[in-house]
mmCIF file with all atom_site columns, C-alpha atoms in Angstrom:
data_model
loop_
_atom_site.group_PDB
_atom_site.id
_atom_site.type_symbol
_atom_site.label_atom_id
_atom_site.label_alt_id
_atom_site.label_comp_id
_atom_site.label_asym_id
_atom_site.label_entity_id
_atom_site.label_seq_id
_atom_site.pdbx_PDB_ins_code
_atom_site.Cartn_x
_atom_site.Cartn_y
_atom_site.Cartn_z
_atom_site.occupancy
_atom_site.B_iso_or_equiv
_atom_site.pdbx_formal_charge
_atom_site.auth_seq_id
_atom_site.auth_comp_id
_atom_site.auth_asym_id
_atom_site.auth_atom_id
_atom_site.pdbx_PDB_model_num
ATOM 1  C CA . MET W 1 1  ? 4.923  5.442   -19.128 1.00 65.00 ? 17  MET W CA 1
ATOM 2  C CA . LYS W 1 2  ? 1.173  4.836   -19.222 1.00 74.00 ? 18  LYS W CA 1
ATOM 3  C CA . LYS W 1 3  ? -0.488 4.061   -15.906 1.00 78.00 ? 19  LYS W CA 1
ATOM 4  C CA . THR W 1 4  ? -3.284 1.548   -15.617 1.00 83.00 ? 20  THR W CA 1
ATOM 5  C CA . SER W 1 5  ? -6.478 2.301   -13.766 1.00 86.00 ? 21  SER W CA 1
ATOM 6  C CA . PHE W 1 6  ? -5.312 0.038   -10.919 1.00 84.00 ? 22  PHE W CA 1
ATOM 7  C CA . GLU W 1 7  ? -2.110 2.069   -10.537 1.00 86.00 ? 23  GLU W CA 1
ATOM 8  C CA . ARG W 1 8  ? -4.043 5.337   -10.549 1.00 89.00 ? 24  ARG W CA 1
ATOM 9  C CA . LEU W 1 9  ? -6.530 4.043   -7.995  1.00 90.00 ? 25  LEU W CA 1
ATOM 10 C CA . SER W 1 10 ? -3.827 2.597   -5.750  1.00 89.00 ? 26  SER W CA 1
ATOM 11 C CA . SER W 1 11 ? -1.826 5.853   -5.895  1.00 89.00 ? 27  SER W CA 1
ATOM 12 C CA . PHE W 1 12 ? -4.920 7.826   -4.964  1.00 92.00 ? 28  PHE W CA 1
ATOM 13 C CA . LEU W 1 13 ? -5.755 5.446   -2.118  1.00 91.00 ? 29  LEU W CA 1
ATOM 14 C CA . LEU W 1 14 ? -2.194 5.586   -0.766  1.00 91.00 ? 30  LEU W CA 1
ATOM 15 C CA . GLY W 1 15 ? -2.262 9.385   -0.790  1.00 92.00 ? 31  GLY W CA 1
ATOM 16 C CA . ALA W 1 16 ? -5.667 9.435   0.856   1.00 93.00 ? 32  ALA W CA 1
ATOM 17 C CA . SER W 1 17 ? -4.461 6.944   3.453   1.00 92.00 ? 33  SER W CA 1
ATOM 18 C CA . TRP W 1 18 ? -1.513 9.130   4.375   1.00 93.00 ? 34  TRP W CA 1
ATOM 19 C CA . ALA W 1 19 ? -3.811 12.139  4.648   1.00 94.00 ? 35  ALA W CA 1
ATOM 20 C CA . PHE W 1 20 ? -6.118 10.036  6.830   1.00 93.00 ? 36  PHE W CA 1
ATOM 21 C CA . VAL W 1 21 ? -3.173 9.133   9.083   1.00 94.00 ? 37  VAL W CA 1
ATOM 22 C CA . LEU W 1 22 ? -2.027 12.727  9.469   1.00 94.00 ? 38  LEU W CA 1
ATOM 23 C CA . ALA W 1 23 ? -5.440 14.327  9.903   1.00 96.00 ? 39  ALA W CA 1
ATOM 24 C CA . GLY W 1 24 ? -6.677 11.508  12.130  1.00 95.00 ? 40  GLY W CA 1
ATOM 25 C CA . SER W 1 25 ? -3.661 11.635  14.408  1.00 95.00 ? 41  SER W CA 1
ATOM 26 C CA . ALA W 1 26 ? -4.136 15.377  14.885  1.00 95.00 ? 42  ALA W CA 1
ATOM 27 C CA . LEU W 1 27 ? -7.833 14.829  15.601  1.00 96.00 ? 43  LEU W CA 1
ATOM 28 C CA . VAL W 1 28 ? -7.119 12.034  18.089  1.00 95.00 ? 44  VAL W CA 1
ATOM 29 C CA . PHE W 1 29 ? -4.456 14.147  19.778  1.00 95.00 ? 45  PHE W CA 1
ATOM 30 C CA . HIS W 1 30 ? -6.816 17.089  20.192  1.00 95.00 ? 46  HIS W CA 1
ATOM 31 C CA . SER W 1 31 ? -9.740 14.893  21.240  1.00 94.00 ? 47  SER W CA 1
ATOM 32 C CA . PHE W 1 32 ? -7.786 13.150  24.006  1.00 94.00 ? 48  PHE W CA 1
ATOM 33 C CA . ALA W 1 33 ? -6.056 16.317  25.243  1.00 93.00 ? 49  ALA W CA 1
ATOM 34 C CA . ILE W 1 34 ? -8.555 16.631  28.103  1.00 94.00 ? 50  ILE W CA 1
ATOM 35 C CA . PHE W 1 35 ? -7.410 13.292  29.584  1.00 93.00 ? 51  PHE W CA 1
ATOM 36 C CA . GLY W 1 36 ? -3.808 14.313  30.158  1.00 93.00 ? 52  GLY W CA 1
ATOM 37 C CA . PHE W 1 37 ? -0.615 14.262  28.165  1.00 94.00 ? 53  PHE W CA 1
ATOM 38 C CA . VAL W 1 38 ? 0.352  10.621  28.720  1.00 94.00 ? 54  VAL W CA 1
ATOM 39 C CA . SER W 1 39 ? -3.037 9.218   27.701  1.00 94.00 ? 55  SER W CA 1
ATOM 40 C CA . THR W 1 40 ? -3.142 11.625  24.750  1.00 95.00 ? 56  THR W CA 1
ATOM 41 C CA . VAL W 1 41 ? 0.224  10.453  23.447  1.00 94.00 ? 57  VAL W CA 1
ATOM 42 C CA . LEU W 1 42 ? -0.710 6.806   24.053  1.00 96.00 ? 58  LEU W CA 1
ATOM 43 C CA . ALA W 1 43 ? -4.032 7.123   22.202  1.00 95.00 ? 59  ALA W CA 1
ATOM 44 C CA . THR W 1 44 ? -2.347 8.919   19.313  1.00 95.00 ? 60  THR W CA 1
ATOM 45 C CA . PHE W 1 45 ? 0.358  6.256   19.151  1.00 95.00 ? 61  PHE W CA 1
ATOM 46 C CA . VAL W 1 46 ? -2.235 3.459   19.052  1.00 95.00 ? 62  VAL W CA 1
ATOM 47 C CA . TYR W 1 47 ? -4.159 5.243   16.292  1.00 95.00 ? 63  TYR W CA 1
ATOM 48 C CA . VAL W 1 48 ? -1.034 5.870   14.216  1.00 95.00 ? 64  VAL W CA 1
ATOM 49 C CA . PHE W 1 49 ? 0.116  2.259   14.685  1.00 95.00 ? 65  PHE W CA 1
ATOM 50 C CA . PHE W 1 50 ? -3.138 0.812   13.326  1.00 93.00 ? 66  PHE W CA 1
ATOM 51 C CA . ALA W 1 51 ? -3.444 3.412   10.579  1.00 93.00 ? 67  ALA W CA 1
ATOM 52 C CA . LEU W 1 52 ? 0.099  2.758   9.370   1.00 94.00 ? 68  LEU W CA 1
ATOM 53 C CA . PHE W 1 53 ? -0.616 -0.974  9.437   1.00 93.00 ? 69  PHE W CA 1
ATOM 54 C CA . LEU W 1 54 ? -3.487 -0.350  7.027   1.00 90.00 ? 70  LEU W CA 1
ATOM 55 C CA . VAL W 1 55 ? -1.250 1.808   4.802   1.00 92.00 ? 71  VAL W CA 1
ATOM 56 C CA . LEU W 1 56 ? 1.324  -0.994  4.736   1.00 94.00 ? 72  LEU W CA 1
ATOM 57 C CA . ALA W 1 57 ? -1.385 -3.513  3.827   1.00 92.00 ? 73  ALA W CA 1
ATOM 58 C CA . LEU W 1 58 ? -2.452 -1.347  0.901   1.00 92.00 ? 74  LEU W CA 1
ATOM 59 C CA . ASP W 1 59 ? 1.158  -0.990  -0.188  1.00 93.00 ? 75  ASP W CA 1
ATOM 60 C CA . ALA W 1 60 ? 1.557  -4.772  0.001   1.00 93.00 ? 76  ALA W CA 1
ATOM 61 C CA . PHE W 1 61 ? -1.343 -5.137  -2.439  1.00 91.00 ? 77  PHE W CA 1
ATOM 62 C CA . VAL W 1 62 ? 0.439  -2.815  -4.867  1.00 90.00 ? 78  VAL W CA 1
ATOM 63 C CA . VAL W 1 63 ? 3.744  -4.673  -4.540  1.00 92.00 ? 79  VAL W CA 1
ATOM 64 C CA . ASN W 1 64 ? 2.078  -8.056  -5.046  1.00 94.00 ? 80  ASN W CA 1
ATOM 65 C CA . ARG W 1 65 ? 0.305  -6.765  -8.143  1.00 91.00 ? 81  ARG W CA 1
ATOM 66 C CA . GLN W 1 66 ? 3.618  -5.551  -9.568  1.00 91.00 ? 82  GLN W CA 1
ATOM 67 C CA . ARG W 1 67 ? 5.228  -8.890  -8.776  1.00 95.00 ? 83  ARG W CA 1
ATOM 68 C CA . LEU W 1 68 ? 2.378  -10.711 -10.539 1.00 94.00 ? 84  LEU W CA 1
ATOM 69 C CA . GLU W 1 69 ? 2.775  -8.537  -13.653 1.00 92.00 ? 85  GLU W CA 1
ATOM 70 C CA . GLU W 1 70 ? 6.524  -9.174  -13.690 1.00 95.00 ? 86  GLU W CA 1
ATOM 71 C CA . ALA W 1 71 ? 5.982  -12.923 -13.294 1.00 96.00 ? 87  ALA W CA 1
ATOM 72 C CA . LYS W 1 72 ? 3.578  -12.877 -16.263 1.00 96.00 ? 88  LYS W CA 1
ATOM 73 C CA . LYS W 1 73 ? 6.216  -11.145 -18.413 1.00 96.00 ? 89  LYS W CA 1
ATOM 74 C CA . GLN W 1 74 ? 8.870  -13.655 -17.379 1.00 96.00 ? 90  GLN W CA 1
ATOM 75 C CA . THR W 1 75 ? 6.554  -16.594 -18.053 1.00 97.00 ? 91  THR W CA 1
ATOM 76 C CA . LYS W 1 76 ? 5.821  -15.272 -21.539 1.00 96.00 ? 92  LYS W CA 1
ATOM 77 C CA . LEU W 1 77 ? 9.532  -14.880 -22.247 1.00 96.00 ? 93  LEU W CA 1
ATOM 78 C CA . LEU W 1 78 ? 10.274 -18.385 -21.000 1.00 95.00 ? 94  LEU W CA 1
ATOM 79 C CA . ARG W 1 79 ? 7.523  -19.857 -23.159 1.00 95.00 ? 95  ARG W CA 1
ATOM 80 C CA . ASP W 1 80 ? 8.874  -18.010 -26.189 1.00 94.00 ? 96  ASP W CA 1
ATOM 81 C CA . ILE W 1 81 ? 12.360 -19.351 -25.493 1.00 94.00 ? 97  ILE W CA 1
ATOM 82 C CA . GLU W 1 82 ? 11.007 -22.860 -25.009 1.00 93.00 ? 98  GLU W CA 1
ATOM 83 C CA . LYS W 1 83 ? 9.106  -22.636 -28.303 1.00 92.00 ? 99  LYS W CA 1
ATOM 84 C CA . LYS W 1 84 ? 12.233 -21.499 -30.189 1.00 92.00 ? 100 LYS W CA 1
ATOM 85 C CA . LEU W 1 85 ? 14.351 -24.238 -28.657 1.00 91.00 ? 101 LEU W CA 1
ATOM 86 C CA . SER W 1 86 ? 11.843 -26.959 -29.464 1.00 89.00 ? 102 SER W CA 1
ATOM 87 C CA . GLU W 1 87 ? 11.720 -26.000 -33.168 1.00 80.00 ? 103 GLU W CA 1
#
C-alpha cells in the first residue's frame, strides 16, 4: 500500500513525539532529583501528562484525516449509485 506524504509525515511526527516523551521524562526526572523524590515524581508526572496530551492530539489529527478520506470514498460511491438509479 502506497503511503501519502501526510501519512509519512504524521508517522514521523508520532515517532518523534514518543521519543520526546521518553527522553524528556528522563531529563525532567534527573533535573528535579535534587528537590527530593516526591517533587521529582510529581514533576515527571506533570511533564508526561502534558506530553502525552500532545501525542494524543497529533493522533487525533491522523484519525480525523483517515475519517475524512473514508467519507470522501463513501460519498463518491453514493453518488455513483444515485446516478445509476436515476438513469
